[in-house]
Amino acid sequence: MQFIETRGNDGVKPSSVPFSEAILSPSASFGGLYVPENLPSLDKDFLEGHLESHYKALALDFLQEFGIDIETEVLEEALKRYDTFDEPSNPVPLTQIEKDCFVSELYHGPTRAFKDMALQPFGYILSKLAQKRGEKYLIMAATSGDTGPATLETFKNQEGVKVACLYPDGGTSDVQRLQMVTEDAPNLKVIGVKGNFDDTQNTLKDLLASEDFKAELKERGIKLSAANSVNFGRIIFQIIYHIHSYLELIRKDVVKMGEKIYLVVPSGNFGNALGAYYAKKAGLPIEKILISSNINNILTDWINDGVYDLTNRELIQTESPAMDILKSSNIERVMFDKFGAARTKELMEALAAENKFTLTSTELSSLREDFDASFSDDMECEAVVGMYAKKGYVMDPHTATCMRAYETLREKKLPTVVYSTAEWTKFSPAVSKALGHEVEGDIEALKWVSEHANVSVPAMINELFEKPVIHNLVVEKEAIKGEMLNFL
Ligand SMILES: *Cc1c(COP(=O)(O)O)cnc(C)c1O
């Protein structure tokens, strides 16, 4: 299976590359992204063949059907990373919260957010590729709070890969920040940036595109890669858990093979939702993918009105910071799939030049065949968190945005899977507030919520507050390049 480019080919880069190339060097012609030329089929036979499968077996088979150029032994080792999750026999448990509503908990990995689902195996594969080629790679991640910890965790002490993580100072929770700044390994660097997530992501994009930074790296014999969801190496693992959700509903006798379900995906960079889109396209019986956002609801406008407009928007900090994103990278892959490379290039160039693009009504209808969208503000999310906590289920604010989509967007009464993308422990002050007790700081909040809602705090969260801080650098955007060169 080869990978092609969302904005067409520039005649300099190869017009298609194998998986290994697409993940080692994820930037395609004209600033586009790599996408698979086609998808394996998730037909009835495939699904029936995996009714008894362990998550790892399902994943291995799916990856092999994809025909990626990674050896089986490497894939098997990579998937063993799921053995470190809370329940190795089922790393992604599904919990019923309403008669027809099930929460797929994607956060049972080492950093307590869904980023581990993809980054854990991806990190292993990328390091192995680097080692085998005798090459050195630099991964730079811009994080709104969850990618950073998960990227550091997967690459720490891995040969052949150095990681630098940029996070918006003040734009993450205490736990998220501590997960980064206490991470101690010689191949890791963590830098706080004065600005919001979009500033941080833009700084990274500029740096990655800059010729003189590339020249500096070349001199040091270091190649650049990326671990955010522009890298298809993450997306591929984010298709698998959607298949798993469906199989779980069959196993629980909620649906019969072939019956359709809704998925609700709390979205920012649209990687999770893109995985769902590919699963649907490959044949998984999904009625629609419902996208939920916080008040930074640019995806709601894109899906409901076909307008992607940054001109009148400022990023607003919310209680669901991992979704405080205005430039959502992976919508590009959906648009390529639906409208082709020429049109995608045109739309993305309009966005770059005018900060805005508008879909035609035909394009919008096509988008709405697969997606619908809504958003919730912080107050609404707090109400949702409080209501479910009373019923005995504690969810985080990102997950809480999903409940409005569940309640208002479903045209049919079909069983629904809501994705829980973080454990409440990563956002405990917001959860505590939602339960009626405002506190300063995560330590107090963790304690209070755990006592009052009768939920436990995992050891890896409690231990963070005792660990020494290794990285205490917070700088202006302009200083990033210098800091990076020091590190290298
Ligand atoms: C990253 C993240 C999201 C957004 O996921 P995308 O794939 O970027 O849309 C939502 N919730 C949490 C907790 C996250 O960490």
XYZ file of C-alpha atoms and ligand atoms in Angstrom:
503
model
C 0.000 0.000 0.000
C 1.339 3.387 -1.036
C 0.591 6.822 0.392
C -0.290 9.841 -1.725
C -0.487 13.571 -1.112
C -3.517 15.703 -0.249
C -2.401 18.720 -2.318
C -1.023 16.820 -5.305
C 2.599 16.304 -6.252
C 5.188 19.038 -6.843
C 7.400 16.985 -9.170
C 10.244 17.055 -6.621
C 8.983 14.646 -3.983
C 8.036 11.129 -5.070
C 4.359 11.039 -6.030
C 3.717 8.111 -3.704
C 5.645 6.650 -0.770
C 5.428 3.550 1.434
C 4.145 3.808 5.021
C 7.661 3.946 6.502
C 8.499 7.046 4.431
C 5.162 8.707 5.187
C 5.746 8.409 8.917
C 9.460 9.272 8.945
C 8.963 12.349 6.722
C 5.311 13.297 7.128
C 5.277 16.555 5.174
C 4.068 16.122 1.609
C 4.200 18.396 -1.462
C 2.853 21.967 -1.128
C 2.513 21.556 2.661
C 0.007 18.716 2.258
C -0.372 15.474 4.172
C 0.009 11.815 3.276
C -3.080 9.664 2.900
C -3.471 5.990 1.997
C -4.181 5.284 -1.655
C -6.992 2.965 -0.562
C -8.293 1.284 2.573
C -8.588 -2.355 3.591
C -12.158 -3.647 3.701
C -13.917 -3.896 7.041
C -16.593 -6.154 5.629
C -18.763 -8.636 7.471
C -16.156 -11.394 7.084
C -13.446 -9.277 8.664
C -15.693 -8.264 11.556
C -17.063 -11.761 12.129
C -13.535 -13.125 12.045
C -12.645 -10.892 15.002
C -15.561 -11.376 17.339
C -13.321 -13.407 19.636
C -10.133 -11.435 19.005
C -8.037 -9.741 21.619
C -7.476 -6.040 20.863
C -3.886 -6.754 19.837
C -4.925 -9.524 17.436
C -7.530 -7.271 15.832
C -4.948 -4.518 15.512
C -2.291 -6.767 14.000
C -4.670 -8.151 11.433
C -5.940 -4.726 10.487
C -2.403 -3.376 10.084
C -1.483 -6.343 7.919
C -4.568 -5.882 5.738
C -3.360 -2.333 5.239
C -0.190 -3.746 3.679
C 2.236 -1.406 5.430
C 5.978 -1.994 5.038
C 6.673 -2.825 8.700
C 7.731 -6.344 9.687
C 5.299 -8.476 11.642
C 7.717 -8.867 14.570
C 8.028 -5.095 14.883
C 4.246 -4.669 14.776
C 3.810 -7.357 17.418
C 6.346 -5.715 19.707
C 4.696 -2.322 19.144
C 1.272 -3.683 20.065
C 2.676 -5.179 23.265
C 2.705 -1.615 24.551
C -1.038 -2.128 25.183
C -0.051 -4.675 27.842
C 0.879 -1.748 30.105
C -2.715 -0.443 30.050
C -4.956 -0.951 33.104
C -6.536 -4.093 31.721
C -4.184 -5.761 29.218
C -6.914 -8.128 28.036
C -9.083 -5.140 27.072
C -7.191 -1.840 26.841
C -10.358 0.032 25.741
C -13.315 -0.827 27.979
C -16.839 0.163 27.009
C -19.112 1.394 29.803
C -22.869 1.797 29.519
C -24.202 5.135 30.805
C -27.649 5.211 29.174
C -29.846 2.527 27.689
C -28.449 3.225 24.219
C -25.282 5.125 25.113
C -21.882 3.570 25.752
C -18.651 5.297 26.656
C -15.535 3.937 25.005
C -12.747 4.781 27.435
C -9.619 5.497 25.442
C -7.594 6.737 28.419
C -6.381 3.662 30.256
C -2.756 4.061 29.131
C 0.302 5.543 30.872
C -0.607 9.254 30.420
C -4.374 8.903 30.998
C -5.508 10.355 27.663
C -6.388 8.801 24.338
C -3.137 9.950 22.731
C -1.521 6.813 24.189
C -3.713 4.623 21.979
C -1.740 5.679 18.916
C 1.476 7.100 20.289
C 2.451 4.048 22.307
C 2.751 1.639 19.349
C 3.703 4.424 16.909
C 6.690 5.451 19.044
C 8.041 1.935 19.051
C 7.718 1.578 15.270
C 9.330 4.921 14.514
C 12.294 4.259 16.828
C 12.815 0.832 15.287
C 12.799 2.317 11.782
C 15.354 4.931 12.819
C 17.598 2.320 14.443
C 17.397 -0.019 11.478
C 18.380 2.722 9.070
C 21.101 3.964 11.384
C 19.480 7.410 11.263
C 18.814 10.069 13.874
C 15.433 11.766 14.051
C 14.061 14.769 15.818
C 10.398 14.756 16.731
C 8.930 18.110 17.568
C 5.469 18.134 19.050
C 3.247 21.102 19.705
C 0.821 20.106 22.400
C -2.323 21.536 23.901
C -1.710 19.200 26.821
C -2.100 15.525 25.966
C 0.091 14.924 22.909
C 3.136 16.185 24.800
C 3.080 13.735 27.712
C 2.162 10.838 25.436
C 4.954 11.655 22.961
C 7.588 11.990 25.673
C 6.412 8.794 27.315
C 6.564 6.702 24.155
C 10.015 7.886 23.025
C 11.850 8.220 26.333
C 15.226 6.463 26.207
C 14.527 5.178 22.675
C 17.616 5.157 20.531
C 17.654 7.121 17.293
C 14.944 9.615 18.279
C 15.095 12.901 20.162
C 11.895 14.626 21.215
C 11.216 18.283 21.818
C 7.827 19.228 23.137
C 6.350 22.710 22.978
C 3.360 23.537 25.169
C 1.444 26.796 25.655
C 2.391 28.077 29.111
C -0.785 28.285 31.182
C -2.765 26.455 28.503
C -2.549 23.021 30.121
C -3.653 21.523 33.429
C -1.149 21.021 36.291
C -1.159 17.295 35.756
C -0.486 17.672 32.032
C 2.357 20.101 32.667
C 3.878 17.898 35.354
C 3.645 14.883 33.087
C 5.947 16.751 30.714
C 8.300 18.727 32.904
C 9.110 15.790 35.203
C 9.914 13.421 32.344
C 13.575 12.582 32.775
C 15.525 11.127 29.862
C 18.526 12.460 27.936
C 16.702 12.400 24.586
C 13.833 14.654 25.749
C 13.368 18.431 25.845
C 10.278 20.315 27.030
C 9.718 24.036 26.391
C 6.856 26.231 27.557
C 5.850 28.876 24.993
C 4.325 32.241 25.866
C 1.122 32.111 23.825
C -1.851 29.852 23.156
C -1.931 26.488 21.403
C -2.375 27.936 17.919
C 0.685 30.180 18.480
C 2.598 27.131 19.634
C 1.494 25.023 16.690
C 2.245 27.825 14.220
C 5.730 28.327 15.693
C 6.375 24.656 15.207
C 5.043 24.667 11.641
C 7.254 27.645 10.730
C 10.296 26.027 12.277
C 9.664 22.751 10.485
C 9.332 24.604 7.193
C 12.379 26.834 7.694
C 15.294 26.087 5.368
C 18.018 27.291 7.715
C 16.711 25.187 10.603
C 16.747 22.224 8.222
C 20.316 23.102 7.242
C 21.363 23.202 10.900
C 19.833 19.785 11.424
C 21.505 18.421 8.317
C 24.866 19.560 9.594
C 24.221 17.552 12.743
C 23.013 14.523 10.745
C 19.496 14.794 12.168
C 16.283 14.327 10.203
C 12.924 15.799 11.114
C 9.769 13.859 11.729
C 6.546 14.654 13.599
C 4.344 12.908 16.120
C 1.185 14.991 15.971
C -1.763 13.754 14.013
C -0.394 15.114 10.724
C 1.584 11.865 10.921
C -0.412 9.025 9.406
C 1.417 6.677 11.768
C -0.936 7.963 14.429
C -4.088 7.908 12.349
C -3.685 4.249 11.438
C -3.914 3.244 15.112
C -6.913 5.523 15.559
C -8.979 3.515 13.103
C -8.649 0.332 15.144
C -10.490 1.318 18.304
C -13.578 2.281 16.304
C -13.683 -1.291 14.996
C -13.185 -2.519 18.548
C -16.124 -0.404 19.790
C -18.398 -1.984 17.213
C -17.243 -5.492 18.085
C -17.794 -4.745 21.778
C -21.404 -3.712 21.063
C -21.943 -7.008 19.242
C -20.351 -8.951 22.095
C -22.637 -7.174 24.556
C -25.602 -8.089 22.356
C -26.491 -4.437 21.806
C -26.321 -4.667 18.000
C -26.377 -7.506 15.495
C -23.760 -7.724 12.760
C -24.414 -5.028 10.168
C -26.733 -2.859 12.290
C -25.651 0.735 12.374
C -24.457 2.839 15.282
C -23.575 6.463 15.943
C -20.152 7.575 17.106
C -19.664 10.790 19.060
C -16.124 12.177 18.865
C -14.890 15.154 20.923
C -12.636 16.838 18.391
C -9.760 19.257 18.004
C -7.247 18.375 15.319
C -9.776 15.849 13.973
C -7.451 12.826 14.144
C -9.847 10.746 16.200
C -12.756 11.703 13.934
C -10.690 11.006 10.819
C -10.017 7.497 12.135
C -13.782 7.065 12.484
C -14.313 8.395 8.956
C -11.846 5.902 7.491
C -13.486 3.080 9.479
C -16.890 4.094 8.102
C -15.550 4.347 4.583
C -13.903 0.935 4.916
C -17.298 -0.563 5.724
C -17.809 -0.362 9.495
C -21.584 0.069 9.982
C -21.635 3.665 11.201
C -24.739 5.775 10.621
C -22.968 9.066 11.236
C -20.011 10.504 13.093
C -21.156 13.245 15.449
C -18.482 15.817 16.154
C -18.513 17.682 19.436
C -16.548 20.807 20.255
C -16.255 23.346 23.018
C -16.871 27.059 22.432
C -13.975 27.101 19.929
C -16.593 25.671 17.616
C -15.038 26.165 14.201
C -15.651 22.502 13.339
C -19.353 22.962 14.090
C -19.490 25.756 11.493
C -17.494 23.750 8.966
C -19.841 20.772 9.218
C -23.116 22.661 9.581
C -22.526 25.541 7.157
C -19.493 24.581 5.055
C -17.676 27.694 6.215
C -14.235 27.588 7.803
C -13.608 31.115 8.940
C -10.736 32.232 11.144
C -11.162 35.937 10.408
C -13.558 36.686 13.240
C -12.202 34.237 15.756
C -9.885 34.344 18.725
C -8.935 31.203 20.543
C -10.780 30.980 23.861
C -9.342 29.019 26.776
C -11.829 26.493 28.079
C -12.065 23.648 30.574
C -11.448 21.246 27.685
C -8.066 22.640 26.541
C -7.156 19.696 24.300
C -9.948 20.967 22.040
C -8.939 24.637 22.174
C -7.901 24.535 18.531
C -8.874 26.666 15.574
C -6.670 25.285 12.799
C -7.688 21.679 12.677
C -5.112 19.724 10.669
C -6.984 16.594 9.680
C -10.027 18.105 8.022
C -7.646 18.366 5.066
C -7.588 14.581 4.740
C -11.386 14.400 4.726
C -11.580 17.106 2.067
C -8.987 15.336 -0.061
C -10.964 12.125 0.187
C -14.166 13.835 -0.857
C -13.065 16.614 -3.213
C -9.667 15.535 -4.583
C -6.191 17.074 -4.475
C -6.729 20.099 -6.734
C -9.717 21.343 -4.746
C -8.055 20.585 -1.405
C -5.010 22.602 -2.434
C -7.292 25.470 -3.469
C -9.213 25.393 -0.164
C -6.093 25.155 1.994
C -4.442 27.971 0.056
C -7.541 30.118 0.538
C -7.324 29.406 4.256
C -3.661 30.422 4.324
C -4.207 33.594 2.249
C -7.615 34.804 3.428
C -8.037 32.910 6.704
C -11.241 31.476 5.325
C -12.737 29.075 2.851
C -16.279 28.121 1.897
C -17.482 24.802 0.535
C -20.005 24.626 -2.310
C -23.441 23.322 -1.382
C -22.678 20.000 -3.108
C -19.480 19.680 -1.095
C -21.312 20.520 2.105
C -23.960 17.852 1.432
C -21.223 15.313 0.868
C -19.591 16.239 4.179
C -22.898 15.994 6.001
C -23.473 12.465 4.732
C -20.817 11.353 7.191
C -20.761 14.040 9.859
C -22.964 16.204 11.999
C -21.761 18.557 14.726
C -22.618 20.505 17.860
C -20.783 22.185 20.719
C -21.113 22.859 24.441
C -19.747 25.677 26.549
C -18.046 25.125 29.901
C -21.205 25.672 31.928
C -23.086 23.069 29.970
C -20.197 20.620 30.359
C -20.078 21.180 34.106
C -23.786 20.401 34.296
C -23.212 17.180 32.357
C -20.258 16.147 34.524
C -22.253 16.877 37.683
C -25.318 15.001 36.474
C -23.432 11.840 35.520
C -21.290 11.927 38.663
C -24.534 11.782 40.660
C -25.434 8.670 38.704
C -22.040 7.191 39.546
C -20.048 7.910 36.388
C -17.287 10.512 36.476
C -16.236 11.879 33.084
C -13.789 14.582 32.063
C -14.862 17.889 30.428
C -13.834 16.786 26.884
C -16.040 13.735 27.126
C -18.825 15.894 28.534
C -19.033 17.924 25.309
C -20.285 14.747 23.627
C -23.533 14.509 25.538
C -25.218 17.385 23.760
C -24.400 15.781 20.411
C -25.793 12.503 21.725
C -28.987 14.171 22.879
C -29.676 16.486 19.959
C -28.081 15.211 16.744
C -29.275 11.646 16.407
C -31.980 11.335 13.762
C -32.483 7.663 14.578
C -32.575 5.937 17.930
C -29.490 3.832 17.250
C -26.981 2.657 19.839
C -24.295 5.251 20.313
C -20.646 5.152 21.301
C -19.291 8.261 22.974
C -15.505 8.535 23.073
C -13.959 9.421 26.378
C -10.621 10.935 25.492
C -9.218 11.647 28.951
C -9.497 10.404 32.484
C -11.081 12.943 34.869
C -7.788 13.037 36.823
C -6.184 15.133 34.076
C -8.769 17.891 34.554
C -9.689 17.539 38.191
C -10.231 21.244 39.073
C -12.945 21.510 36.392
C -14.495 18.245 37.550
C -14.412 19.361 41.171
C -16.089 22.637 40.215
C -18.732 20.724 38.295
C -19.456 18.728 41.454
C -19.972 21.963 43.355
C -16.603 22.472 45.026
C -14.190 25.038 43.604
C -10.555 24.510 44.555
C -7.208 25.911 43.520
C -4.881 23.402 41.936
C -4.963 19.772 40.979
C -3.782 18.203 44.249
C -6.769 19.444 46.221
C -9.182 18.698 43.408
C -7.960 15.142 42.941
C -8.404 14.470 46.630
C -11.817 16.072 46.896
C -13.318 14.427 43.817
C -11.910 11.051 44.672
C -13.491 11.238 48.142
C -16.814 12.744 47.113
C -17.455 10.845 43.912
C -15.920 7.631 45.159
C -13.397 7.208 42.349
C -9.736 6.360 42.699
C -6.721 8.284 41.457
C -4.167 6.073 39.725
C -0.679 5.913 41.203
C 1.018 7.505 38.187
C -1.014 10.671 38.752
C -0.342 10.917 42.497
C 3.365 10.298 41.977
C 3.689 13.297 39.642
C 3.517 15.723 42.551
C 6.563 14.181 44.214
C 8.795 14.016 41.158
C 11.504 16.652 40.609
C 10.916 19.160 37.805
C 13.520 18.585 35.089
C 12.404 21.115 32.483
C 11.613 24.628 33.679
C 12.101 26.618 30.498
C 9.340 29.045 29.404
C 10.251 31.312 26.477
C 8.929 33.661 23.762
C 8.210 32.119 20.356
C 11.254 33.777 18.846
C 13.597 31.988 21.229
C 12.501 28.458 20.342
C 14.944 27.939 17.499
C 17.934 28.860 19.649
C 16.795 26.584 22.463
C 16.363 23.765 19.994
C 19.842 24.167 18.604
C 21.243 24.119 22.158
C 19.438 20.884 22.852
C 20.742 19.276 19.684
C -6.271 15.354 21.620
C -7.519 15.342 22.395
C -8.761 15.609 21.794
C -8.881 15.988 20.336
O -8.569 14.906 19.486
P -8.292 15.172 17.950
O -7.925 13.841 17.404
O -7.151 16.143 17.875
O -9.528 15.725 17.369
C -9.900 15.533 22.568
N -9.838 15.252 23.878
C -8.660 15.024 24.498
C -8.666 14.767 25.953
C -7.468 15.030 23.775
O -6.317 14.783 24.393
